[in-house]
Amino acid sequence: MQNNSCGTSRIAGCQFTLLPMSDKFVDIIMGALDEVDTSNIWKKTDDVSTCVRGKMEHVFDVTQALFLHAANTGEHVAMSGTFSIGCPGDTEADAYMDGAETPLNEATSKQISQQAGCKFSLYPMGREDYMDTIYEQIDLSKHRNVEVSASHYATRLDGDVKAIFEALHQSFDSVQEKVSHVTMTFTISANSPSNKT
Amino acid sequence: MQNNSCGTSRIAGCQFTLLPMSDKFVDIIMGALDEVDTSNIWKKTDDVSTCVRGKMEHVFDVTQALFLHAANTGEHVAMSGTFSIGCPGDTEADAYMDGAETPLNEATSKQISQQAGCKFSLYPMGREDYMDTIYEQIDLSKHRNVEVSASHYATRLDGDVKAIFEALHQSFDSVQEKVSHVTMTFTISANSPSNKT
């Protein structure tokens, strides 16, 4: 189960829901989809969630950009999902392995400044020593440009959305270099009227 | 890591977000919390998510009841979260091991009829044979009172909310009898204006 990685060009996926807590939720979701370039990933949406698949860096780029554009409306928006790589039961999306390495939404995302809170959990699969890998990543998160704290079953990150997604991407990338099948759950929330407790 | 279970009295937890896609999201969430009896579980909410912990059957009972009451408003409501049991890094909630076995919200939940769609994924941790356990549970889901279909990285369940939560609970319970540390992610959605595709 080890050393199956081929750098950042492995196919990854993310199954997520983008949830604006607003009567205008349809407009906000459709608006975000309009703004975000999804041409280098495979995408399918149904009434429960959206699944995107492609090169790992593009999957993170698109997911981040969708959240940023939705949160940029000023409405309370949450996104919850699971990144996955190397799932033995999954099919391939080879068509989306071609194309540029540079994420298509990087430039636009850079222009949006947005604070958020995020909880994430890493699940390296099929390994008895999985807890060591998890603790190592939690420790590494502390050196990134985000505030890191412990939560039940998860690690909490606070800061700019782009710094949060960078920490998520780096954690996921580091683990998938060592473990073939990795999943990572996350919930990110912006513009909440609740005070952080 | 095996045979650490003690039936349905093991402490489990669920970290989730309840997300009404409505301007009235605060009222809907507060209303659901008012209606649901959470006296036999530990509960903590912050701006990103809510964590509940206690006996496994109470954790499922409270989570289901919160979703049912929120969806019963007729608004488009989603809930996304992760059930967890046996996490080696978690602390205990022994105070909540006492008390009745009968879920406190069962009677009220029975009175609410609500259709929903749900995607869930089981993650048995620390086991090289984890995929066999996952396939076994997907197969078992087919015999339950829900429509079962495949999705990327997940299994989809459609039907009444109570039948969906029963299938989630049974899948989780069966796996935790064999694997000490199990997590299960889920996203359930009701009253979506999107057509199911």
CSV table of C-alpha atoms in Angstrom, one decimal:
chain,number,residue,atom,x,y,z
A,1,MET,CA,0.0,0.0,0.0
A,2,GLN,CA,3.0,2.3,0.1
A,3,ASN,CA,5.0,4.3,-2.4
A,4,ASN,CA,2.3,4.3,-5.1
A,5,SER,CA,2.4,8.0,-5.4
A,6,CYS,CA,3.6,9.9,-8.5
A,7,GLY,CA,4.0,13.3,-7.1
A,8,THR,CA,1.3,15.9,-7.5
A,9,SER,CA,0.0,14.4,-10.7
A,10,ARG,CA,-2.0,11.7,-9.0
A,11,ILE,CA,-5.8,11.7,-9.6
A,12,ALA,CA,-7.7,12.9,-6.5
A,13,GLY,CA,-11.3,13.7,-5.9
A,14,CYS,CA,-13.5,15.7,-3.6
A,15,GLN,CA,-17.1,15.0,-2.8
A,16,PHE,CA,-18.6,18.2,-1.2
A,17,THR,CA,-21.6,20.3,-0.5
A,18,LEU,CA,-21.5,24.1,-0.8
A,19,LEU,CA,-24.2,25.5,1.5
A,20,PRO,CA,-25.1,29.1,1.6
A,21,MET,CA,-27.5,29.8,4.6
A,22,SER,CA,-29.6,32.1,2.6
A,23,ASP,CA,-32.8,32.2,0.6
A,24,LYS,CA,-30.6,33.1,-2.4
A,25,PHE,CA,-28.7,29.8,-2.1
A,26,VAL,CA,-29.4,28.8,-5.7
A,27,ASP,CA,-28.1,32.1,-7.1
A,28,ILE,CA,-25.0,32.0,-4.9
A,29,ILE,CA,-24.1,28.4,-5.9
A,30,MET,CA,-24.8,29.1,-9.6
A,31,GLY,CA,-22.8,32.4,-9.4
A,32,ALA,CA,-19.8,30.6,-7.9
A,33,LEU,CA,-20.0,28.0,-10.6
A,34,ASP,CA,-20.1,30.7,-13.2
A,35,GLU,CA,-17.0,32.4,-11.8
A,36,VAL,CA,-14.9,29.3,-11.3
A,37,ASP,CA,-13.0,27.7,-14.2
A,38,THR,CA,-13.7,23.9,-13.9
A,39,SER,CA,-12.5,23.0,-17.4
A,40,ASN,CA,-9.6,20.9,-16.2
A,41,ILE,CA,-11.6,18.7,-13.8
A,42,TRP,CA,-14.4,16.2,-14.1
A,43,LYS,CA,-17.5,17.4,-12.2
A,44,LYS,CA,-20.9,15.9,-11.3
A,45,THR,CA,-23.6,17.5,-9.2
A,46,ASP,CA,-26.8,16.0,-7.8
A,47,ASP,CA,-29.2,17.1,-5.2
A,48,VAL,CA,-27.0,15.9,-2.3
A,49,SER,CA,-23.4,16.9,-3.3
A,50,THR,CA,-20.9,17.7,-6.0
A,51,CYS,CA,-18.0,15.5,-6.9
A,52,VAL,CA,-14.9,16.8,-8.7
A,53,ARG,CA,-12.0,14.7,-9.9
A,54,GLY,CA,-8.7,15.4,-11.6
A,55,LYS,CA,-5.1,16.2,-10.7
A,56,MET,CA,-4.8,16.8,-7.0
A,57,GLU,CA,-3.7,20.5,-7.4
A,58,HIS,CA,-6.7,21.3,-9.6
A,59,VAL,CA,-9.2,19.6,-7.3
A,60,PHE,CA,-7.9,21.8,-4.4
A,61,ASP,CA,-7.9,24.9,-6.7
A,62,VAL,CA,-11.5,24.5,-7.8
A,63,THR,CA,-12.8,23.6,-4.4
A,64,GLN,CA,-11.2,26.6,-2.8
A,65,ALA,CA,-12.3,28.9,-5.6
A,66,LEU,CA,-16.0,27.8,-5.3
A,67,PHE,CA,-16.0,28.4,-1.6
A,68,LEU,CA,-14.2,31.8,-1.9
A,69,HIS,CA,-16.7,33.1,-4.5
A,70,ALA,CA,-19.7,31.9,-2.5
A,71,ALA,CA,-18.3,33.4,0.7
A,72,ASN,CA,-17.4,36.7,-1.1
A,73,THR,CA,-21.2,37.4,-1.3
A,74,GLY,CA,-21.0,38.2,2.4
A,75,GLU,CA,-23.6,35.5,3.2
A,76,HIS,CA,-23.0,32.8,5.8
A,77,VAL,CA,-21.6,30.0,3.7
A,78,ALA,CA,-20.3,26.5,4.7
A,79,MET,CA,-18.7,23.8,2.7
A,80,SER,CA,-18.3,20.3,3.9
A,81,GLY,CA,-16.7,17.4,2.1
A,82,THR,CA,-14.2,14.7,1.7
A,83,PHE,CA,-11.0,14.7,-0.3
A,84,SER,CA,-10.0,11.2,-1.5
A,85,ILE,CA,-7.0,9.7,-3.3
A,86,GLY,CA,-6.1,6.2,-4.2
A,87,CYS,CA,-9.4,4.6,-3.3
A,88,PRO,CA,-9.2,1.0,-4.6
A,89,GLY,CA,-13.0,1.0,-5.4
A,90,ASP,CA,-12.9,4.1,-7.5
A,91,THR,CA,-12.8,4.4,-11.3
A,92,GLU,CA,-10.2,6.5,-13.1
A,93,ALA,CA,-10.6,9.9,-14.8
A,94,ASP,CA,-7.6,9.6,-17.1
A,95,ALA,CA,-8.9,12.2,-19.6
A,96,TYR,CA,-8.3,14.8,-16.9
A,97,MET,CA,-4.7,13.9,-16.4
A,98,ASP,CA,-3.6,16.0,-19.4
A,99,GLY,CA,-3.4,19.8,-19.4
A,100,ALA,CA,-1.5,22.5,-17.6
A,101,GLU,CA,-0.1,22.1,-14.1
A,102,THR,CA,-0.9,25.7,-13.1
A,103,PRO,CA,-4.3,25.9,-11.3
A,104,LEU,CA,-6.7,27.9,-13.5
A,105,ASN,CA,-8.3,29.8,-10.6
A,106,GLU,CA,-5.2,30.8,-8.7
A,107,ALA,CA,-5.0,34.4,-10.0
A,108,THR,CA,-8.7,35.1,-9.3
A,109,SER,CA,-8.6,33.5,-5.8
A,110,LYS,CA,-5.6,35.6,-4.8
A,111,GLN,CA,-7.8,38.7,-5.2
A,112,ILE,CA,-10.4,37.5,-2.6
A,113,SER,CA,-9.6,38.1,1.1
A,114,GLN,CA,-11.9,36.1,3.3
A,115,GLN,CA,-11.5,34.8,6.9
A,116,ALA,CA,-12.9,31.4,7.8
A,117,GLY,CA,-12.9,28.6,10.4
A,118,CYS,CA,-12.3,25.0,9.3
A,119,LYS,CA,-12.2,21.6,10.9
A,120,PHE,CA,-10.5,18.7,9.2
A,121,SER,CA,-9.6,15.1,9.9
A,122,LEU,CA,-7.1,12.9,8.0
A,123,TYR,CA,-7.8,9.2,7.5
A,124,PRO,CA,-4.8,7.3,6.1
A,125,MET,CA,-6.4,3.9,5.2
A,126,GLY,CA,-5.1,0.4,5.6
A,127,ARG,CA,-2.3,1.1,7.9
A,128,GLU,CA,-1.9,0.0,11.5
A,129,ASP,CA,0.4,3.0,12.3
A,130,TYR,CA,-2.2,5.6,11.0
A,131,MET,CA,-2.3,7.5,14.2
A,132,ASP,CA,1.4,8.4,14.0
A,133,THR,CA,0.8,9.9,10.5
A,134,ILE,CA,-2.2,11.9,11.8
A,135,TYR,CA,-0.3,13.3,14.8
A,136,GLU,CA,2.7,14.2,12.5
A,137,GLN,CA,0.4,16.3,10.3
A,138,ILE,CA,-1.4,18.0,13.2
A,139,ASP,CA,2.1,19.0,14.4
A,140,LEU,CA,3.1,20.3,10.9
A,141,SER,CA,-0.1,22.4,10.7
A,142,LYS,CA,1.3,24.5,13.5
A,143,HIS,CA,4.0,25.9,11.3
A,144,ARG,CA,1.7,27.2,8.7
A,145,ASN,CA,0.1,30.5,8.3
A,146,VAL,CA,-3.0,29.5,10.1
A,147,GLU,CA,-4.1,29.3,13.8
A,148,VAL,CA,-4.3,25.6,14.7
A,149,SER,CA,-6.3,24.2,17.6
A,150,ALA,CA,-7.6,20.8,18.7
A,151,SER,CA,-11.2,19.8,18.4
A,152,HIS,CA,-13.1,16.5,19.0
A,153,TYR,CA,-12.2,14.1,16.1
A,154,ALA,CA,-10.7,17.0,14.1
A,155,THR,CA,-8.1,19.8,13.9
A,156,ARG,CA,-9.3,23.3,13.7
A,157,LEU,CA,-7.7,25.9,11.4
A,158,ASP,CA,-8.5,29.6,11.5
A,159,GLY,CA,-7.3,32.3,9.1
A,160,ASP,CA,-7.6,33.4,5.5
A,161,VAL,CA,-9.4,30.9,3.3
A,162,LYS,CA,-6.3,30.5,1.0
A,163,ALA,CA,-4.0,29.8,3.9
A,164,ILE,CA,-6.5,27.2,5.2
A,165,PHE,CA,-6.7,25.4,1.8
A,166,GLU,CA,-3.0,25.5,1.5
A,167,ALA,CA,-2.6,23.8,4.9
A,168,LEU,CA,-5.3,21.2,3.9
A,169,HIS,CA,-3.5,20.6,0.5
A,170,GLN,CA,-0.1,20.3,2.1
A,171,SER,CA,-1.3,17.9,4.8
A,172,PHE,CA,-3.1,15.7,2.3
A,173,ASP,CA,-0.2,15.8,-0.1
A,174,SER,CA,2.3,14.8,2.6
A,175,VAL,CA,0.3,11.8,3.7
A,176,GLN,CA,-0.5,10.5,0.2
A,177,GLU,CA,3.2,10.4,-0.5
A,178,LYS,CA,3.4,7.8,2.2
A,179,VAL,CA,0.0,6.1,2.2
A,180,SER,CA,-1.7,5.0,-1.0
A,181,HIS,CA,-5.3,5.6,0.0
A,182,VAL,CA,-6.0,8.7,2.0
A,183,THR,CA,-9.3,10.5,2.8
A,184,MET,CA,-9.6,13.9,4.5
A,185,THR,CA,-12.9,15.3,5.7
A,186,PHE,CA,-13.3,19.1,6.2
A,187,THR,CA,-16.0,21.6,7.1
A,188,ILE,CA,-15.2,25.3,6.4
A,189,SER,CA,-17.4,28.1,7.4
A,190,ALA,CA,-17.4,31.9,6.8
A,191,ASN,CA,-19.4,34.9,7.8
A,192,SER,CA,-21.1,33.0,10.7
A,193,PRO,CA,-23.2,35.2,13.0
A,194,SER,CA,-22.1,33.0,15.9
A,195,ASN,CA,-19.2,34.1,18.0
A,196,LYS,CA,-16.3,31.7,18.0
A,197,THR,CA,-16.3,29.8,21.3
B,1,MET,CA,-7.2,-3.1,17.7
B,2,GLN,CA,-10.0,-5.7,17.6
B,3,ASN,CA,-12.8,-6.9,19.9
B,4,ASN,CA,-12.7,-3.8,22.1
B,5,SER,CA,-16.5,-3.3,21.7
B,6,CYS,CA,-19.0,-3.7,24.4
B,7,GLY,CA,-22.2,-3.8,22.4
B,8,THR,CA,-24.3,-0.7,21.9
B,9,SER,CA,-23.1,0.9,25.1
B,10,ARG,CA,-19.8,2.1,23.6
B,11,ILE,CA,-19.2,5.9,23.6
B,12,ALA,CA,-19.5,7.3,20.1
B,13,GLY,CA,-19.5,10.8,18.8
B,14,CYS,CA,-20.6,12.8,15.8
B,15,GLN,CA,-19.2,16.1,14.6
B,16,PHE,CA,-21.7,17.7,12.2
B,17,THR,CA,-23.1,20.8,10.7
B,18,LEU,CA,-26.9,21.4,10.3
B,19,LEU,CA,-27.3,23.7,7.4
B,20,PRO,CA,-30.7,25.2,6.4
B,21,MET,CA,-30.4,27.0,3.0
B,22,SER,CA,-32.7,29.9,4.2
B,23,ASP,CA,-32.5,33.4,5.6
B,24,LYS,CA,-34.2,31.9,8.7
B,25,PHE,CA,-31.3,29.5,9.3
B,26,VAL,CA,-30.8,30.7,12.9
B,27,ASP,CA,-34.4,30.2,13.8
B,28,ILE,CA,-34.5,26.8,12.2
B,29,ILE,CA,-31.4,25.5,14.0
B,30,MET,CA,-32.5,27.0,17.3
B,31,GLY,CA,-36.0,25.6,16.8
B,32,ALA,CA,-34.7,22.1,16.2
B,33,LEU,CA,-32.5,22.3,19.3
B,34,ASP,CA,-35.6,23.4,21.3
B,35,GLU,CA,-37.6,20.4,20.1
B,36,VAL,CA,-34.9,17.7,20.6
B,37,ASP,CA,-34.1,16.3,24.0
B,38,THR,CA,-30.3,16.3,24.3
B,39,SER,CA,-30.1,15.6,28.0
B,40,ASN,CA,-28.4,12.2,27.7
B,41,ILE,CA,-25.5,13.3,25.4
B,42,TRP,CA,-22.6,15.8,25.8
B,43,LYS,CA,-22.9,18.6,23.2
B,44,LYS,CA,-20.7,21.5,22.1
B,45,THR,CA,-21.5,23.9,19.3
B,46,ASP,CA,-19.2,26.5,17.8
B,47,ASP,CA,-19.3,28.6,14.6
B,48,VAL,CA,-18.1,25.7,12.4
B,49,SER,CA,-19.9,22.6,13.8
B,50,THR,CA,-21.6,20.8,16.6
B,51,CYS,CA,-20.1,17.8,18.4
B,52,VAL,CA,-22.3,15.4,20.3
B,53,ARG,CA,-21.0,12.4,22.3
B,54,GLY,CA,-22.5,9.7,24.4
B,55,LYS,CA,-23.8,6.1,24.0
B,56,MET,CA,-23.9,5.2,20.3
B,57,GLU,CA,-27.7,4.8,20.1
B,58,HIS,CA,-28.3,8.3,21.7
B,59,VAL,CA,-25.8,9.9,19.3
B,60,PHE,CA,-27.8,8.6,16.3
B,61,ASP,CA,-31.1,9.4,18.0
B,62,VAL,CA,-30.2,13.1,18.6
B,63,THR,CA,-28.6,13.6,15.2
B,64,GLN,CA,-31.6,12.1,13.4
B,65,ALA,CA,-34.0,14.2,15.5
B,66,LEU,CA,-32.2,17.4,14.8
B,67,PHE,CA,-32.2,16.8,11.1
B,68,LEU,CA,-35.9,15.7,11.1
B,69,HIS,CA,-37.1,18.8,13.0
B,70,ALA,CA,-35.1,21.2,10.7
B,71,ALA,CA,-36.3,19.5,7.5
B,72,ASN,CA,-39.9,19.4,8.8
B,73,THR,CA,-39.9,23.2,8.4
B,74,GLY,CA,-40.1,22.5,4.6
B,75,GLU,CA,-36.9,24.5,3.9
B,76,HIS,CA,-34.0,22.9,2.0
B,77,VAL,CA,-31.8,21.5,4.8
B,78,ALA,CA,-28.6,19.6,4.7
B,79,MET,CA,-26.6,18.0,7.4
B,80,SER,CA,-23.0,16.8,6.9
B,81,GLY,CA,-20.8,15.2,9.5
B,82,THR,CA,-18.7,12.3,10.7
B,83,PHE,CA,-19.6,9.6,13.2
B,84,SER,CA,-16.7,8.3,15.2
B,85,ILE,CA,-16.0,5.5,17.7
B,86,GLY,CA,-12.9,4.3,19.4
B,87,CYS,CA,-10.6,7.2,18.3
B,88,PRO,CA,-7.4,6.6,20.2
B,89,GLY,CA,-6.8,10.4,20.4
B,90,ASP,CA,-10.2,11.2,21.9
B,91,THR,CA,-11.1,11.8,25.5
B,92,GLU,CA,-13.9,10.0,27.3
B,93,ALA,CA,-17.3,11.2,28.3
B,94,ASP,CA,-18.0,8.7,31.0
B,95,ALA,CA,-20.6,10.8,32.7
B,96,TYR,CA,-22.9,10.1,29.8
B,97,MET,CA,-22.6,6.4,30.0
B,98,ASP,CA,-25.3,6.2,32.7
B,99,GLY,CA,-29.0,6.6,32.1
B,100,ALA,CA,-31.7,4.9,30.1
B,101,GLU,CA,-31.0,2.8,27.0
B,102,THR,CA,-34.1,4.0,25.2
B,103,PRO,CA,-33.4,6.9,22.9
B,104,LEU,CA,-35.3,10.0,24.2
B,105,ASN,CA,-36.4,11.3,20.8
B,106,GLU,CA,-37.7,8.1,19.3
B,107,ALA,CA,-41.4,8.7,19.8
B,108,THR,CA,-41.3,12.3,18.4
B,109,SER,CA,-39.1,11.3,15.4
B,110,LYS,CA,-41.6,8.5,14.5
B,111,GLN,CA,-44.3,11.2,13.9
B,112,ILE,CA,-42.3,13.0,11.3
B,113,SER,CA,-42.4,11.7,7.8
B,114,GLN,CA,-39.6,13.1,5.6
B,115,GLN,CA,-37.9,11.9,2.4
B,116,ALA,CA,-34.2,12.6,1.9
B,117,GLY,CA,-31.1,11.6,0.0
B,118,CYS,CA,-27.9,10.7,1.8
B,119,LYS,CA,-24.3,9.8,0.8
B,120,PHE,CA,-22.2,8.0,3.4
B,121,SER,CA,-18.7,6.4,3.5
B,122,LEU,CA,-17.4,4.0,6.1
B,123,TYR,CA,-13.7,4.2,7.2
B,124,PRO,CA,-12.6,1.3,9.4
B,125,MET,CA,-9.2,2.5,10.7
B,126,GLY,CA,-5.9,0.6,11.2
B,127,ARG,CA,-6.8,-2.5,9.2
B,128,GLU,CA,-5.3,-3.7,6.0
B,129,ASP,CA,-8.5,-5.6,5.1
B,130,TYR,CA,-10.6,-2.5,5.4
B,131,MET,CA,-12.0,-2.6,1.9
B,132,ASP,CA,-13.6,-6.0,2.5
B,133,THR,CA,-15.5,-4.5,5.5
B,134,ILE,CA,-16.7,-1.6,3.4
B,135,TYR,CA,-17.9,-3.8,0.6
B,136,GLU,CA,-19.7,-6.1,3.1
B,137,GLN,CA,-21.6,-3.1,4.5
B,138,ILE,CA,-22.5,-1.7,1.1
B,139,ASP,CA,-24.0,-5.1,0.3
B,140,LEU,CA,-25.9,-5.3,3.5
B,141,SER,CA,-27.4,-1.8,2.9
B,142,LYS,CA,-29.3,-3.3,-0.1
B,143,HIS,CA,-31.4,-5.4,2.2
B,144,ARG,CA,-32.7,-2.4,4.2
B,145,ASN,CA,-35.7,-0.3,3.7
B,146,VAL,CA,-33.9,2.3,1.6
B,147,GLU,CA,-32.9,2.6,-2.1
B,148,VAL,CA,-29.1,2.0,-2.4
B,149,SER,CA,-26.9,3.2,-5.2
B,150,ALA,CA,-23.2,3.7,-5.8
B,151,SER,CA,-21.6,7.2,-5.9
B,152,HIS,CA,-18.0,8.3,-6.1
B,153,TYR,CA,-16.3,7.7,-2.8
B,154,ALA,CA,-19.7,7.0,-1.2
B,155,THR,CA,-22.9,4.9,-1.1
B,156,ARG,CA,-26.1,6.7,-1.7
B,157,LEU,CA,-29.3,6.0,0.3
B,158,ASP,CA,-32.7,7.4,-0.6
B,159,GLY,CA,-35.9,7.0,1.4
B,160,ASP,CA,-37.5,8.1,4.7
B,161,VAL,CA,-35.1,9.9,7.0
B,162,LYS,CA,-35.7,7.3,9.8
B,163,ALA,CA,-34.9,4.4,7.4
B,164,ILE,CA,-31.7,6.2,6.3
B,165,PHE,CA,-30.5,6.8,9.8
B,166,GLU,CA,-31.4,3.2,10.7
B,167,ALA,CA,-29.2,2.0,7.8
B,168,LEU,CA,-26.4,4.3,8.9
B,169,HIS,CA,-26.6,3.2,12.5
B,170,GLN,CA,-26.7,-0.5,11.6
B,171,SER,CA,-23.7,-0.2,9.2
B,172,PHE,CA,-21.7,1.7,11.8
B,173,ASP,CA,-22.7,-0.7,14.6
B,174,SER,CA,-21.8,-3.8,12.6
B,175,VAL,CA,-18.3,-2.5,11.7
B,176,GLN,CA,-17.5,-1.2,15.2
B,177,GLU,CA,-18.2,-4.8,16.5
B,178,LYS,CA,-15.2,-5.9,14.4
B,179,VAL,CA,-13.0,-2.9,14.2
B,180,SER,CA,-12.1,-0.7,17.2
B,181,HIS,CA,-11.8,2.7,15.5
B,182,VAL,CA,-14.4,3.5,12.9
B,183,THR,CA,-15.4,6.7,11.3
B,184,MET,CA,-18.4,7.2,9.0
B,185,THR,CA,-19.0,10.4,7.0
B,186,PHE,CA,-22.5,11.4,5.8
B,187,THR,CA,-24.3,14.1,4.0
B,188,ILE,CA,-28.1,14.1,4.1
B,189,SER,CA,-30.3,16.5,2.2
B,190,ALA,CA,-34.0,17.2,2.2
B,191,ASN,CA,-36.4,19.4,0.2
B,192,SER,CA,-33.8,20.2,-2.4
B,193,PRO,CA,-35.2,22.1,-5.4
B,194,SER,CA,-32.7,20.2,-7.7
B,195,ASN,CA,-34.0,17.2,-9.5
B,196,LYS,CA,-32.2,14.0,-8.5
B,197,THR,CA,-29.9,13.0,-11.4
